[in-house]
Coordinates of C-alpha atoms in Angstrom, one line a residue:
X1 CA -24.5 66.7 22.6
X2 CA -24.0 64.9 19.7
X3 CA -24.5 60.8 19.5
X4 CA -22.9 58.6 17.5
X5 CA -24.1 55.2 16.7
X6 CA -21.5 52.6 16.1
X7 CA -23.1 49.5 16.1
X8 CA -25.2 47.8 13.4
X9 CA -28.6 47.6 13.5
X10 CA -31.8 46.6 11.6
X11 CA -34.3 49.9 10.7
X12 CA -37.2 50.3 12.6
X13 CA -40.9 49.7 11.3
X14 CA -43.4 52.5 11.7
X15 CA -46.3 52.0 14.3
X16 CA -49.3 53.9 13.8
X17 CA -51.3 55.0 17.3
X18 CA -54.0 55.4 15.8
X19 CA -53.4 57.1 12.3
X20 CA -51.8 59.2 14.4
X21 CA -48.5 58.7 15.9
X22 CA -46.5 56.7 13.5
X23 CA -42.8 56.7 14.9
X24 CA -40.0 54.7 12.9
X25 CA -36.1 54.6 15.3
X26 CA -33.7 53.4 15.8
X27 CA -31.8 51.3 18.5
X28 CA -28.7 50.0 19.8
X29 CA -27.2 46.7 20.7
X30 CA -27.6 45.7 24.5
X31 CA -24.8 44.1 26.4
X32 CA -25.9 44.4 29.6
X33 CA -24.3 47.2 31.0
X34 CA -25.2 50.6 31.5
X35 CA -23.7 53.6 31.3
X36 CA -19.7 53.4 32.4
X37 CA -20.3 49.7 32.5
X38 CA -22.5 50.2 35.5
X39 CA -25.2 47.0 35.1
X40 CA -27.5 47.7 38.7
X41 CA -29.1 46.0 40.0
X42 CA -32.7 44.4 40.7
X43 CA -33.2 45.4 44.4
X44 CA -35.0 43.4 47.1
X45 CA -38.5 45.7 45.4
X46 CA -37.8 48.2 48.9
X47 CA -36.1 50.9 50.0
X48 CA -35.4 54.1 48.1
X49 CA -35.9 54.8 44.5
X50 CA -35.3 58.5 42.6
X51 CA -38.4 59.9 40.2
X52 CA -37.0 62.4 37.6
X53 CA -39.9 63.5 36.3
X54 CA -39.2 65.4 33.0
X55 CA -41.8 68.1 33.2
X56 CA -41.5 69.4 35.9
X57 CA -43.4 72.5 37.2
X58 CA -46.1 71.8 35.1
X59 CA -46.6 68.4 36.5
X60 CA -44.8 68.1 39.5
X61 CA -49.0 68.4 41.5
X62 CA -50.1 65.3 39.7
X63 CA -47.3 63.6 40.0
X64 CA -46.3 64.3 43.8
X65 CA -50.6 63.2 44.7
X66 CA -49.1 59.2 42.2
X67 CA -46.6 59.5 44.5
X68 CA -48.3 59.9 47.5
X69 CA -50.8 57.1 46.2
X70 CA -47.8 54.9 46.0
X71 CA -46.1 55.5 49.0
X72 CA -49.4 55.0 51.4
X73 CA -49.8 51.7 49.4
X74 CA -46.4 50.9 49.3
X75 CA -45.1 52.1 52.9
X76 CA -41.6 50.1 52.2
X77 CA -40.6 52.3 49.4
X78 CA -40.0 55.2 49.6
X79 CA -40.4 57.7 46.2
X80 CA -37.6 61.6 45.9
X81 CA -38.8 63.4 43.6
X82 CA -36.4 65.3 41.3
X83 CA -38.8 67.8 38.7
X84 CA -36.8 68.9 36.2
X85 CA -37.9 71.5 33.4
X86 CA -39.0 69.9 30.2
X87 CA -36.4 71.9 28.0
X88 CA -33.7 71.0 30.5
X89 CA -34.4 66.3 30.7
X90 CA -32.6 65.8 27.8
X91 CA -29.2 67.4 28.8
X92 CA -29.1 67.2 32.3
X93 CA -30.5 62.7 31.1
X94 CA -27.1 62.9 29.1
X95 CA -24.6 64.9 31.7
X96 CA -25.0 62.5 34.3
X97 CA -24.9 59.0 31.0
X98 CA -21.9 60.1 30.9
X99 CA -20.4 61.2 34.7
X100 CA -23.1 59.3 36.7
X101 CA -26.2 60.1 39.2
X102 CA -28.6 58.7 37.2
X103 CA -31.9 58.5 38.8
X104 CA -33.5 55.1 39.0
X105 CA -36.4 56.0 37.1
X106 CA -37.5 58.5 35.1
X107 CA -40.4 60.6 32.4
X108 CA -38.6 58.6 28.7
X109 CA -40.5 59.8 26.0
X110 CA -40.7 58.8 22.1
X111 CA -38.8 62.3 20.9
X112 CA -35.8 61.2 23.7
X113 CA -35.7 57.3 23.7
X114 CA -33.4 56.9 20.5
X115 CA -30.9 59.3 21.9
X116 CA -31.0 57.3 25.9
X117 CA -31.1 54.0 23.8
X118 CA -28.0 55.1 21.8
X119 CA -25.9 55.3 25.1
X120 CA -26.8 51.6 26.2
X121 CA -28.8 53.8 29.6
X122 CA -31.8 51.9 29.8
X123 CA -34.0 48.6 30.8
X124 CA -35.6 46.4 28.4
X125 CA -38.7 45.9 30.2
X126 CA -40.2 43.6 27.6
X127 CA -40.1 40.7 29.9
X128 CA -41.6 43.0 32.9
X129 CA -45.0 43.9 31.0
X130 CA -44.9 40.5 29.4
X131 CA -45.8 39.4 33.9
X132 CA -46.7 42.3 34.4
X133 CA -50.9 43.2 35.9
X134 CA -50.3 45.9 32.7
X135 CA -50.2 43.4 30.6
X136 CA -53.0 44.0 28.2
X137 CA -54.0 47.3 30.0
X138 CA -52.9 49.5 28.1
X139 CA -52.9 51.3 24.6
X140 CA -50.9 48.9 22.0
X141 CA -50.0 51.4 19.9
X142 CA -48.8 53.3 21.9
X143 CA -46.9 50.5 23.2
X144 CA -45.8 50.0 20.6
X145 CA -45.1 53.5 19.1
X146 CA -42.5 53.4 22.5
X147 CA -40.6 50.4 20.9
X148 CA -39.9 51.6 17.4
X149 CA -38.9 55.4 18.5
X150 CA -37.0 53.3 21.0
X151 CA -35.2 50.0 19.3
X152 CA -35.0 48.9 15.1
X153 CA -35.0 45.2 17.3
X154 CA -38.8 46.0 18.9
X155 CA -37.3 46.6 22.5
X156 CA -39.1 47.9 24.4
X157 CA -37.1 51.1 27.2
X158 CA -40.2 52.4 28.2
X159 CA -44.4 52.2 29.6
X160 CA -46.7 55.1 28.6
X161 CA -48.3 57.4 30.5
X162 CA -50.4 59.5 27.1
X163 CA -49.7 61.0 24.1
X164 CA -50.7 64.8 22.7
X165 CA -51.5 66.3 20.0
X166 CA -51.9 70.1 19.3
X167 CA -54.1 72.4 19.7
X168 CA -55.4 76.1 18.3
X169 CA -56.7 77.7 21.3
X170 CA -59.2 80.7 21.5
X171 CA -61.1 83.0 23.3
X172 CA -65.1 82.1 22.1
X173 CA -65.1 86.3 24.4
X174 CA -62.6 88.4 21.5
X175 CA -63.9 86.7 18.6
X176 CA -67.6 86.6 19.1
X177 CA -67.3 90.5 20.0
X178 CA -65.2 91.3 16.7
X179 CA -67.8 89.0 14.6
X180 CA -65.1 87.0 13.5
X181 CA -65.5 83.5 13.1
X182 CA -63.7 80.7 14.5
X183 CA -59.9 80.0 13.1
X184 CA -61.2 76.5 11.7
X185 CA -58.7 77.5 8.5
X186 CA -55.9 79.1 7.7
X187 CA -57.6 81.9 5.8
X188 CA -59.6 83.2 9.2
X189 CA -57.1 82.8 11.2
X190 CA -54.6 84.9 9.8
X191 CA -57.3 86.9 9.6
X192 CA -58.3 86.6 13.3
X193 CA -54.7 87.1 13.9
X194 CA -54.8 91.2 12.2
X195 CA -58.4 91.7 12.9
X196 CA -57.7 91.4 17.2
X197 CA -54.5 93.0 17.0
X198 CA -54.1 96.7 18.7
X199 CA -50.7 97.0 20.2
X200 CA -51.7 100.8 21.1
X201 CA -54.3 98.5 23.7
X202 CA -51.5 95.9 24.8
X203 CA -54.3 93.4 23.0
X204 CA -53.1 90.8 20.3
X205 CA -54.0 88.5 17.6
X206 CA -52.2 85.1 18.4
X207 CA -48.5 84.4 20.5
X208 CA -45.7 83.4 18.6
X209 CA -43.7 80.6 21.2
X210 CA -40.4 81.7 20.5
X211 CA -38.5 80.6 22.8
X212 CA -37.9 76.7 23.7
X213 CA -40.0 74.6 22.1
X214 CA -40.3 76.5 19.7
X215 CA -39.1 74.5 16.5
X216 CA -42.2 71.7 17.0
X217 CA -44.8 74.5 16.1
X218 CA -42.3 76.4 13.7
X219 CA -42.5 72.9 12.1
X220 CA -46.2 72.3 12.8
X221 CA -47.4 76.0 11.0
X222 CA -45.8 75.3 7.9
X223 CA -46.6 71.8 6.8
X224 CA -49.9 72.5 7.8
X225 CA -50.1 75.9 5.1
X226 CA -48.2 73.8 2.5
X227 CA -50.1 70.6 2.4
X228 CA -47.5 68.5 2.4
X229 CA -48.1 65.5 4.0
X230 CA -44.6 63.5 4.4
X231 CA -41.5 64.7 5.9
X232 CA -39.1 62.9 3.7
X233 CA -39.1 62.5 -0.3
X234 CA -36.7 59.9 -0.8
X235 CA -33.9 60.3 1.2
X236 CA -34.1 63.9 1.4
X237 CA -36.3 65.4 3.4
X238 CA -39.1 67.9 2.7
X239 CA -38.4 70.6 4.9
X240 CA -37.4 73.0 3.3
X241 CA -39.4 72.9 -0.6
X242 CA -40.4 75.9 -1.7
X243 CA -44.2 75.7 -0.5
X244 CA -42.9 75.1 3.8
X245 CA -40.5 78.6 2.9
X246 CA -43.4 80.5 1.7
X247 CA -45.6 78.9 4.8
X248 CA -42.5 79.7 7.5
X249 CA -42.4 82.9 6.2
X250 CA -46.5 83.8 6.6
X251 CA -46.2 82.5 10.0
X252 CA -42.8 84.5 11.0
X253 CA -44.2 88.0 9.4
X254 CA -47.5 88.2 12.6
X255 CA -43.7 88.2 14.8
X256 CA -44.2 92.5 17.1
X257 CA -47.1 92.5 14.3
X258 CA -49.2 90.6 15.8
X259 CA -48.5 88.9 18.4
X260 CA -46.3 90.6 22.5
X261 CA -42.8 91.3 21.6
X262 CA -41.9 89.0 24.3
X263 CA -42.7 85.7 22.6
X264 CA -39.4 85.8 21.0
X265 CA -37.7 84.2 24.0
X266 CA -41.1 82.6 25.6
X267 CA -42.0 78.9 26.6
X268 CA -44.8 77.2 26.4
X269 CA -45.1 78.2 30.8
X270 CA -44.7 81.4 30.2
X271 CA -46.5 81.5 26.6
X272 CA -49.9 79.8 29.0
X273 CA -50.3 81.9 31.7
X274 CA -49.8 85.7 29.6
X275 CA -52.6 83.8 27.2
X276 CA -54.2 83.0 30.5
X277 CA -53.5 86.2 32.2
X278 CA -54.1 89.1 28.7
X279 CA -56.1 89.6 26.0
X280 CA -54.6 87.7 23.0
X281 CA -57.6 86.3 21.1
X282 CA -55.5 82.9 19.7
X283 CA -52.8 80.0 21.0
X284 CA -51.2 76.9 19.4
X285 CA -50.3 74.0 22.1
X286 CA -51.2 71.1 23.0
X287 CA -53.8 69.5 24.9
X288 CA -51.3 69.7 28.1
X289 CA -52.2 73.2 29.0
X290 CA -55.6 72.7 28.8
X291 CA -57.0 72.6 32.6
X292 CA -54.8 75.5 33.3
X293 CA -57.0 77.7 30.6
X294 CA -60.3 76.5 32.2
X295 CA -58.7 77.5 35.6
X296 CA -57.7 81.0 34.3
X297 CA -60.4 81.8 32.0
X298 CA -63.6 79.5 32.7
X299 CA -65.4 77.2 30.1
X300 CA -67.3 80.0 28.6
X301 CA -64.9 82.0 27.1
X302 CA -62.4 79.8 24.9
X303 CA -62.2 76.7 22.9
X304 CA -59.9 74.5 22.4
X305 CA -60.1 73.3 18.2
X306 CA -57.9 71.2 16.1
X307 CA -55.7 72.7 13.9
X308 CA -56.6 75.0 10.8
X309 CA -57.8 72.7 7.9
X310 CA -55.6 74.5 4.7
X311 CA -56.9 75.1 1.0
X312 CA -56.4 72.5 -0.2
X313 CA -59.2 71.2 2.5
X314 CA -57.0 68.7 4.4
X315 CA -55.8 69.8 8.2
X316 CA -51.9 68.2 8.1
X317 CA -50.2 68.5 12.1
X318 CA -46.9 67.3 12.5
X319 CA -47.2 63.9 15.2
X320 CA -47.4 63.7 19.1
X321 CA -44.7 62.0 20.9
X322 CA -46.3 59.2 22.8
X323 CA -44.5 60.1 27.4
X324 CA -42.7 57.7 28.7
X325 CA -42.0 56.0 31.7
X326 CA -38.6 54.1 31.4
X327 CA -35.8 52.3 34.5
X328 CA -32.3 53.5 34.0
X329 CA -30.6 50.5 33.7
X330 CA -27.8 51.5 36.6
X331 CA -30.6 51.8 39.1
X332 CA -29.7 49.6 42.4
X333 CA -33.8 48.4 42.6
X334 CA -34.5 48.3 39.7
X335 CA -38.0 46.6 40.8
X336 CA -39.0 49.2 42.9
X337 CA -38.1 51.6 40.7
X338 CA -40.9 49.1 38.0
X339 CA -42.8 48.5 41.5
X340 CA -43.2 53.0 40.5
X341 CA -44.3 52.5 35.9
X342 CA -46.9 49.2 37.1
X343 CA -48.9 52.1 39.7
X344 CA -48.3 55.0 37.9
X345 CA -50.1 53.9 34.4
X346 CA -52.6 51.6 36.7
X347 CA -56.2 52.7 36.0
X348 CA -56.7 54.5 38.3
X349 CA -53.8 56.6 38.9
X350 CA -53.2 56.6 35.3
X351 CA -57.0 58.2 34.9
X352 CA -55.7 60.0 37.5
X353 CA -53.1 62.7 35.8
X354 CA -54.3 62.4 32.1
X355 CA -56.8 63.8 34.0
X356 CA -54.5 66.8 35.1
X357 CA -52.6 66.5 32.5
X358 CA -55.5 66.8 29.2
X359 CA -53.8 64.1 28.0
X360 CA -54.3 60.9 26.4
X361 CA -54.7 57.8 28.6
X362 CA -52.3 54.8 27.6
X363 CA -54.8 53.0 30.0
X364 CA -57.0 51.4 28.4
X365 CA -59.8 51.0 31.2
X366 CA -58.9 55.1 31.9
X367 CA -59.0 56.2 28.9
X368 CA -62.8 55.1 29.4
X369 CA -63.7 57.3 32.3
X370 CA -66.0 60.0 31.9
X371 CA -64.6 63.0 32.1
X372 CA -61.9 62.1 29.0
X373 CA -65.9 63.1 26.9
X374 CA -66.4 65.8 29.2
X375 CA -62.8 67.6 28.5
X376 CA -63.5 69.0 24.5
X377 CA -60.9 69.7 23.2
X378 CA -59.2 66.2 24.0
X379 CA -62.9 65.1 22.6
X380 CA -62.5 67.1 19.3
X381 CA -59.1 66.3 19.0
X382 CA -59.9 63.0 18.8
X383 CA -62.3 63.0 16.4
X384 CA -60.2 64.7 14.2
X385 CA -57.6 62.1 14.0
X386 CA -59.9 59.5 13.4
X387 CA -62.2 61.1 10.7
X388 CA -59.8 60.8 7.8
X389 CA -59.7 64.5 7.9
X390 CA -56.4 64.7 8.9
X391 CA -53.2 64.5 7.8
X392 CA -49.6 63.7 9.9
X393 CA -46.1 64.4 9.0
X394 CA -44.3 62.2 11.4
X395 CA -41.0 63.8 12.5
X396 CA -38.4 61.9 12.4
X397 CA -37.8 60.9 16.1
X398 CA -36.5 57.8 15.4
X399 CA -32.7 59.9 15.0
X400 CA -30.8 60.1 17.9
X401 CA -28.9 63.4 17.1
X402 CA -32.9 64.8 16.3
X403 CA -33.5 66.6 19.5
X404 CA -30.6 68.4 19.2
X405 CA -31.4 69.0 15.4
X406 CA -35.2 70.7 16.5
X407 CA -33.2 71.9 19.1
X408 CA -29.7 73.1 21.0
X409 CA -29.1 74.1 17.4
X410 CA -31.7 75.3 15.8
X411 CA -34.0 77.3 18.3
X412 CA -31.8 80.6 18.2
X413 CA -31.9 80.5 14.3
X414 CA -35.8 80.4 14.5
X415 CA -35.1 83.6 16.7
X416 CA -32.9 85.2 13.9
X417 CA -36.1 84.5 12.0
X418 CA -38.4 86.4 13.6
X419 CA -36.1 89.3 14.1
X420 CA -35.5 89.2 10.5
X421 CA -32.5 88.9 11.0
X422 CA -32.4 84.3 8.3
X423 CA -34.3 84.1 6.5
X424 CA -37.0 81.7 6.3
X425 CA -34.8 79.6 3.4
X426 CA -31.8 79.7 4.8
X427 CA -33.2 78.5 8.1
X428 CA -34.9 75.7 6.5
X429 CA -31.8 74.9 4.4
X430 CA -30.1 74.7 7.3
X431 CA -32.0 72.2 9.5
X432 CA -32.8 70.1 6.4
X433 CA -29.5 69.6 5.6
X434 CA -28.3 68.8 9.2
X435 CA -31.2 66.1 8.7
X436 CA -30.0 65.1 5.8
X437 CA -27.1 64.0 6.5
X438 CA -28.9 62.5 9.6
X439 CA -30.6 60.1 8.2
X440 CA -27.5 58.9 6.1
X441 CA -25.7 58.4 8.2
X442 CA -28.7 56.0 10.0
X443 CA -29.1 55.1 6.6
X444 CA -25.9 53.3 6.1
X445 CA -25.2 52.2 10.2
X446 CA -29.1 50.4 9.6
X447 CA -28.1 49.5 6.2

């Protein structure tokens, strides 16, 4: 749904997660009421709360473990878990904001914060965090990133649980057999994609994401090859720069030539499952699927390395949003909801969750746990992001229409590009026009 923000706000200041997760953001003013004027209630800190998981299915098992631990420690609180697929989460929340039925607590990542806060659906959490045992225990860069994504006035609407990063997974056994070098550059990536493909044997060099969530991966490939390091050039996006157009043309041309035809409709769960069970050489995904690959393939058959380096010797990639947990303003049991967030982001539980997810913990003590150095992709990603080899193109999560533009409006168009029914130039021009308009509106409202 398209969200219009009518209240004037101060422009947000971009804050980095290390050198990586800088986000510029906005939010609407707060009149103290939630959706439909429902201010909710603090409750008595007991009873039942409803939790919506924004990555249901993928994270269901680990969240149920965290919930079981929480209920054991808090026997007077019952948590009803509702798992919602990541591709459906935003629309479900938007519908509930307008029609009622929001949960007490739910996943609220940086990419969706602007849209939810623009509808005045989230409870400010600054005071609760300041008085909490979590105060000073969370990664400050992640906290600041969520503040930037959710409010021009610096209001915190979500407590960070984790940070993510893009990874190129490749089958070391297949590469060794074919005599291929590690795909550390885009040239080596394309060479491997071609050499590992034998469609008659159902063997492919790469699996491309053509279904839900395809846009971020496509932009990663475009900016990664073009070497352009900023999403904006003044008030206009660099998205449809000729270098990005040429890069996306080359990347999209892999479809059905060096990738399975089924990739057209694959979201990340199907793509990951296909890679884990088949004979496909490479997969682009994030740290979150590492444990799946480990279970399916074993430690000796694959590696997860940072994204390829471009011709200029520089690695460029698009930003990955911080994930978190928020309380919906209409909740009638906010104190109990806060207890759940506080518990879930404690040292032990945050470590357990992120070890399962393969992501970077938000709790500073959890981030020191030994499993992180044992998870090679996480260790390599962290090094790449701090050694000066990587430039991050900050996606405009602060635009309330960002998720709509990058998902509902343009995922079908990217499928047309893969099928050859739309040129890469027309695709990027269309998306660029929408983003330039959204940016102009945002600047006018925040002037």
